[in-house]
């Protein structure tokens, strides 16, 4: 059974940093591209970042987070990360990790339960 | 960026009746190399993550009831629930994964009339 479990969320001040983790199980993690998607309170879904399969050499970012967020993966730990810095109030959201069906041009087959990141002083 | 526009914003349908959701993309999401539409539909119930319903515009995900169906190609797509059940109350999102940035529609909220 595929499972994705996000962690690392919590209250952070504007300008602060946070690292989110997504522990994956039930599939061969290294062979799948992975995604981060966020959802601001009472709002819709926003793609945040993509990392390709294998070594994760290819990464893509939404303009709204480019230069501030970094997606990475540790295939030995079956874990996806999102390093977030210079956080702003508008980054407040539930952050979901999602699994592809293989490559980066994929629909999002499975989603984690999400982790909440409130950015506030 | 490809803009995904869903209509209506909200929908109230009686149990047992048909519900129809529309999604229009600002550019084609049809890949002519493999003849696949890079369009998916998700269902999100309150307090839950999105759940995949339909992929490649018309393929039902395993385990999804057959009252859910998807259609369309190119830039115009439809999700249909043939006979609404109470547990179908949710927000429904379309999603293009053809071109980065991947983009979602704003969602259609479905309620029981």
Coordinates of N, CA, C and O in Angstrom, one line a residue, chain A residues 21-85:
Chain A
X21 N 9.4 17.2 5.4 CA 9.7 15.9 5.0 C 8.5 15.1 4.5 O 7.4 15.4 5.0
X22 N 8.7 14.2 3.6 CA 7.6 13.3 3.2 C 8.2 11.9 3.1 O 9.0 11.6 2.3
X23 N 7.8 11.1 4.1 CA 8.3 9.7 4.2 C 7.4 8.8 3.3 O 6.2 8.8 3.5
X24 N 8.0 8.1 2.4 CA 7.3 7.3 1.4 C 7.5 5.8 1.7 O 8.6 5.4 2.1
X25 N 6.4 5.0 1.4 CA 6.5 3.6 1.6 C 5.5 2.9 0.7 O 4.6 3.6 0.2
X26 N 5.7 1.6 0.4 CA 4.8 0.9 -0.4 C 5.1 0.9 -1.9 O 4.4 0.3 -2.7
X27 N 6.2 1.6 -2.3 CA 6.6 1.6 -3.7 C 8.1 1.8 -3.7 O 8.8 2.2 -2.7
X28 N 8.7 1.6 -4.9 CA 10.2 1.9 -5.1 C 10.4 3.3 -5.3 O 10.3 3.8 -6.5
X29 N 10.7 4.0 -4.2 CA 10.7 5.5 -4.2 C 11.5 6.1 -5.3 O 11.1 7.1 -6.0
X30 N 12.7 5.6 -5.5 CA 13.7 6.2 -6.4 C 13.2 6.2 -7.9 O 13.7 7.0 -8.6
X31 N 12.3 5.4 -8.2 CA 11.9 5.3 -9.6 C 10.7 6.3 -10.0 O 10.2 6.2 -11.1
X32 N 10.3 7.1 -9.1 CA 9.2 8.0 -9.3 C 9.5 9.4 -9.1 O 10.1 9.8 -8.0
X33 N 9.1 10.3 -10.0 CA 9.2 11.7 -9.8 C 8.2 12.0 -8.6 O 7.2 11.3 -8.5
X34 N 8.5 13.1 -7.9 CA 7.6 13.5 -6.8 C 7.3 15.0 -6.9 O 8.0 15.8 -7.5
X35 N 6.2 15.4 -6.2 CA 5.8 16.8 -6.2 C 5.4 17.3 -4.8 O 5.1 16.5 -3.9
X36 N 5.5 18.6 -4.7 CA 4.9 19.3 -3.6 C 3.8 20.2 -4.1 O 4.0 20.9 -5.1
X37 N 2.7 20.2 -3.4 CA 1.5 21.0 -3.8 C 1.1 21.7 -2.5 O 1.1 21.0 -1.4
X38 N 0.6 22.9 -2.6 CA 0.1 23.5 -1.3 C -1.3 24.1 -1.5 O -1.8 24.3 -2.7
X39 N -1.9 24.3 -0.4 CA -3.3 24.8 -0.4 C -3.5 25.8 0.7 O -3.5 25.4 1.9
X40 N -3.6 27.1 0.4 CA -3.8 28.1 1.4 C -5.2 27.9 2.0 O -6.1 27.3 1.4
X41 N -5.4 28.4 3.2 CA -6.7 28.2 3.9 C -7.9 28.6 3.0 O -7.9 29.7 2.4
X42 N -8.8 27.7 2.8 CA -10.0 28.0 2.0 C -9.8 28.3 0.6 O -10.6 28.9 -0.1
X43 N -8.6 27.9 0.1 CA -8.3 28.2 -1.3 C -8.1 26.9 -2.1 O -8.2 25.8 -1.6
X44 N -7.7 27.1 -3.4 CA -7.5 25.9 -4.2 C -6.1 25.4 -4.1 O -5.3 25.8 -3.3
X45 N -5.7 24.5 -5.1 CA -4.5 23.8 -5.1 C -3.4 24.6 -5.9 O -3.8 25.1 -7.0
X46 N -2.2 24.6 -5.4 CA -1.1 25.3 -6.2 C 0.1 24.4 -6.2 O 0.6 24.0 -5.2
X47 N 0.5 24.0 -7.4 CA 1.8 23.3 -7.6 C 2.9 24.1 -7.1 O 3.0 25.3 -7.4
X48 N 3.8 23.5 -6.3 CA 5.0 24.2 -5.7 C 6.3 23.8 -6.4 O 7.1 24.6 -6.8
X49 N 6.5 22.4 -6.5 CA 7.8 22.0 -7.0 C 7.8 20.5 -7.4 O 6.9 19.8 -7.0
X50 N 8.7 20.2 -8.3 CA 8.8 18.9 -8.9 C 10.2 18.4 -8.8 O 11.2 19.2 -9.0
X51 N 10.5 17.1 -8.5 CA 11.8 16.6 -8.6 C 11.7 15.3 -9.4 O 10.7 14.5 -9.2
X52 N 12.6 15.1 -10.4 CA 12.5 13.9 -11.2 C 13.0 12.6 -10.5 O 13.4 12.7 -9.3
X53 N 12.8 11.5 -11.1 CA 13.1 10.2 -10.5 C 14.7 10.0 -10.5 O 15.4 10.9 -11.0
X54 N 15.1 9.0 -10.0 CA 16.5 8.7 -9.9 C 17.2 9.6 -9.0 O 16.8 9.8 -7.8
X55 N 18.3 10.3 -9.4 CA 19.1 11.1 -8.6 C 18.4 12.4 -8.2 O 18.8 13.1 -7.3
X56 N 17.3 12.8 -8.9 CA 16.7 14.0 -8.7 C 17.4 15.2 -9.2 O 17.3 16.3 -8.7
X57 N 18.2 15.0 -10.3 CA 19.0 16.1 -10.9 C 18.1 17.2 -11.4 O 18.5 18.3 -11.5
X58 N 16.9 16.9 -11.9 CA 16.1 17.9 -12.5 C 15.0 18.3 -11.5 O 14.3 17.5 -10.9
X59 N 15.0 19.6 -11.2 CA 14.0 20.2 -10.3 C 13.3 21.4 -10.9 O 13.9 22.1 -11.7
X60 N 12.1 21.6 -10.6 CA 11.3 22.6 -11.2 C 10.5 23.3 -10.0 O 10.1 22.6 -9.1
X61 N 10.3 24.6 -10.2 CA 9.7 25.4 -9.1 C 8.6 26.4 -9.7 O 8.8 26.9 -10.8
X62 N 7.6 26.6 -8.9 CA 6.7 27.7 -9.2 C 7.4 29.0 -9.0 O 8.3 29.1 -8.2
X63 N 7.0 30.0 -9.8 CA 7.7 31.3 -9.7 C 7.6 31.9 -8.3 O 8.4 32.6 -7.9
X64 N 6.5 31.6 -7.7 CA 6.2 32.2 -6.3 C 7.2 31.7 -5.3 O 7.3 32.3 -4.2
X65 N 7.9 30.6 -5.5 CA 8.8 30.0 -4.5 C 10.2 29.9 -5.0 O 11.1 29.6 -4.2
X66 N 10.4 30.2 -6.3 CA 11.8 30.0 -6.9 C 12.8 30.9 -6.2 O 12.5 32.1 -5.9
X67 N 13.9 30.3 -5.9 CA 15.0 31.0 -5.1 C 14.8 31.0 -3.6 O 15.7 31.4 -2.9
X68 N 13.7 30.6 -3.1 CA 13.4 30.5 -1.7 C 13.2 29.0 -1.2 O 13.5 28.7 -0.1
X69 N 12.7 28.2 -2.1 CA 12.4 26.8 -1.7 C 13.3 25.9 -2.5 O 13.7 26.2 -3.6
X70 N 13.7 24.8 -1.9 CA 14.5 23.7 -2.5 C 13.9 22.4 -2.3 O 13.7 22.0 -1.1
X71 N 13.6 21.7 -3.4 CA 13.1 20.3 -3.3 C 14.3 19.4 -3.4 O 15.2 19.6 -4.2
X72 N 14.3 18.3 -2.7 CA 15.3 17.3 -2.8 C 14.8 15.9 -2.3 O 13.7 15.8 -1.8
X73 N 15.6 14.9 -2.6 CA 15.2 13.6 -2.2 C 16.4 12.8 -1.7 O 17.5 13.0 -2.1
X74 N 16.1 11.9 -0.8 CA 17.1 10.9 -0.3 C 16.5 9.5 -0.5 O 15.7 9.1 0.2
X75 N 17.0 8.9 -1.6 CA 16.4 7.6 -2.0 C 16.8 6.5 -1.0 O 16.0 5.5 -0.9
X76 N 17.9 6.7 -0.3 CA 18.3 5.7 0.7 C 17.3 5.7 1.9 O 17.2 4.7 2.6
X77 N 16.7 6.8 2.1 CA 15.7 7.0 3.2 C 14.3 7.0 2.8 O 13.4 7.2 3.6
X78 N 14.1 6.9 1.5 CA 12.7 7.0 0.9 C 12.0 8.2 1.4 O 10.8 8.2 1.8
X79 N 12.7 9.3 1.3 CA 12.2 10.6 1.8 C 12.3 11.7 0.8 O 13.4 11.9 0.2
X80 N 11.3 12.5 0.7 CA 11.3 13.7 -0.1 C 11.3 14.9 0.9 O 10.7 14.9 2.0
X81 N 12.0 16.0 0.5 CA 12.1 17.2 1.3 C 11.7 18.4 0.6 O 11.7 18.5 -0.7
X82 N 11.3 19.4 1.4 CA 11.1 20.8 0.9 C 11.7 21.7 1.9 O 11.2 21.9 3.0
X83 N 12.9 22.3 1.5 CA 13.5 23.3 2.3 C 12.9 24.7 2.0 O 13.0 25.1 0.8
X84 N 12.3 25.3 3.0 CA 11.7 26.6 2.7 C 12.4 27.7 3.5 O 12.7 27.5 4.7
X85 N 12.8 28.8 2.8 CA 13.4 29.9 3.5 C 12.8 31.2 3.1 O 11.9 31.2 2.2

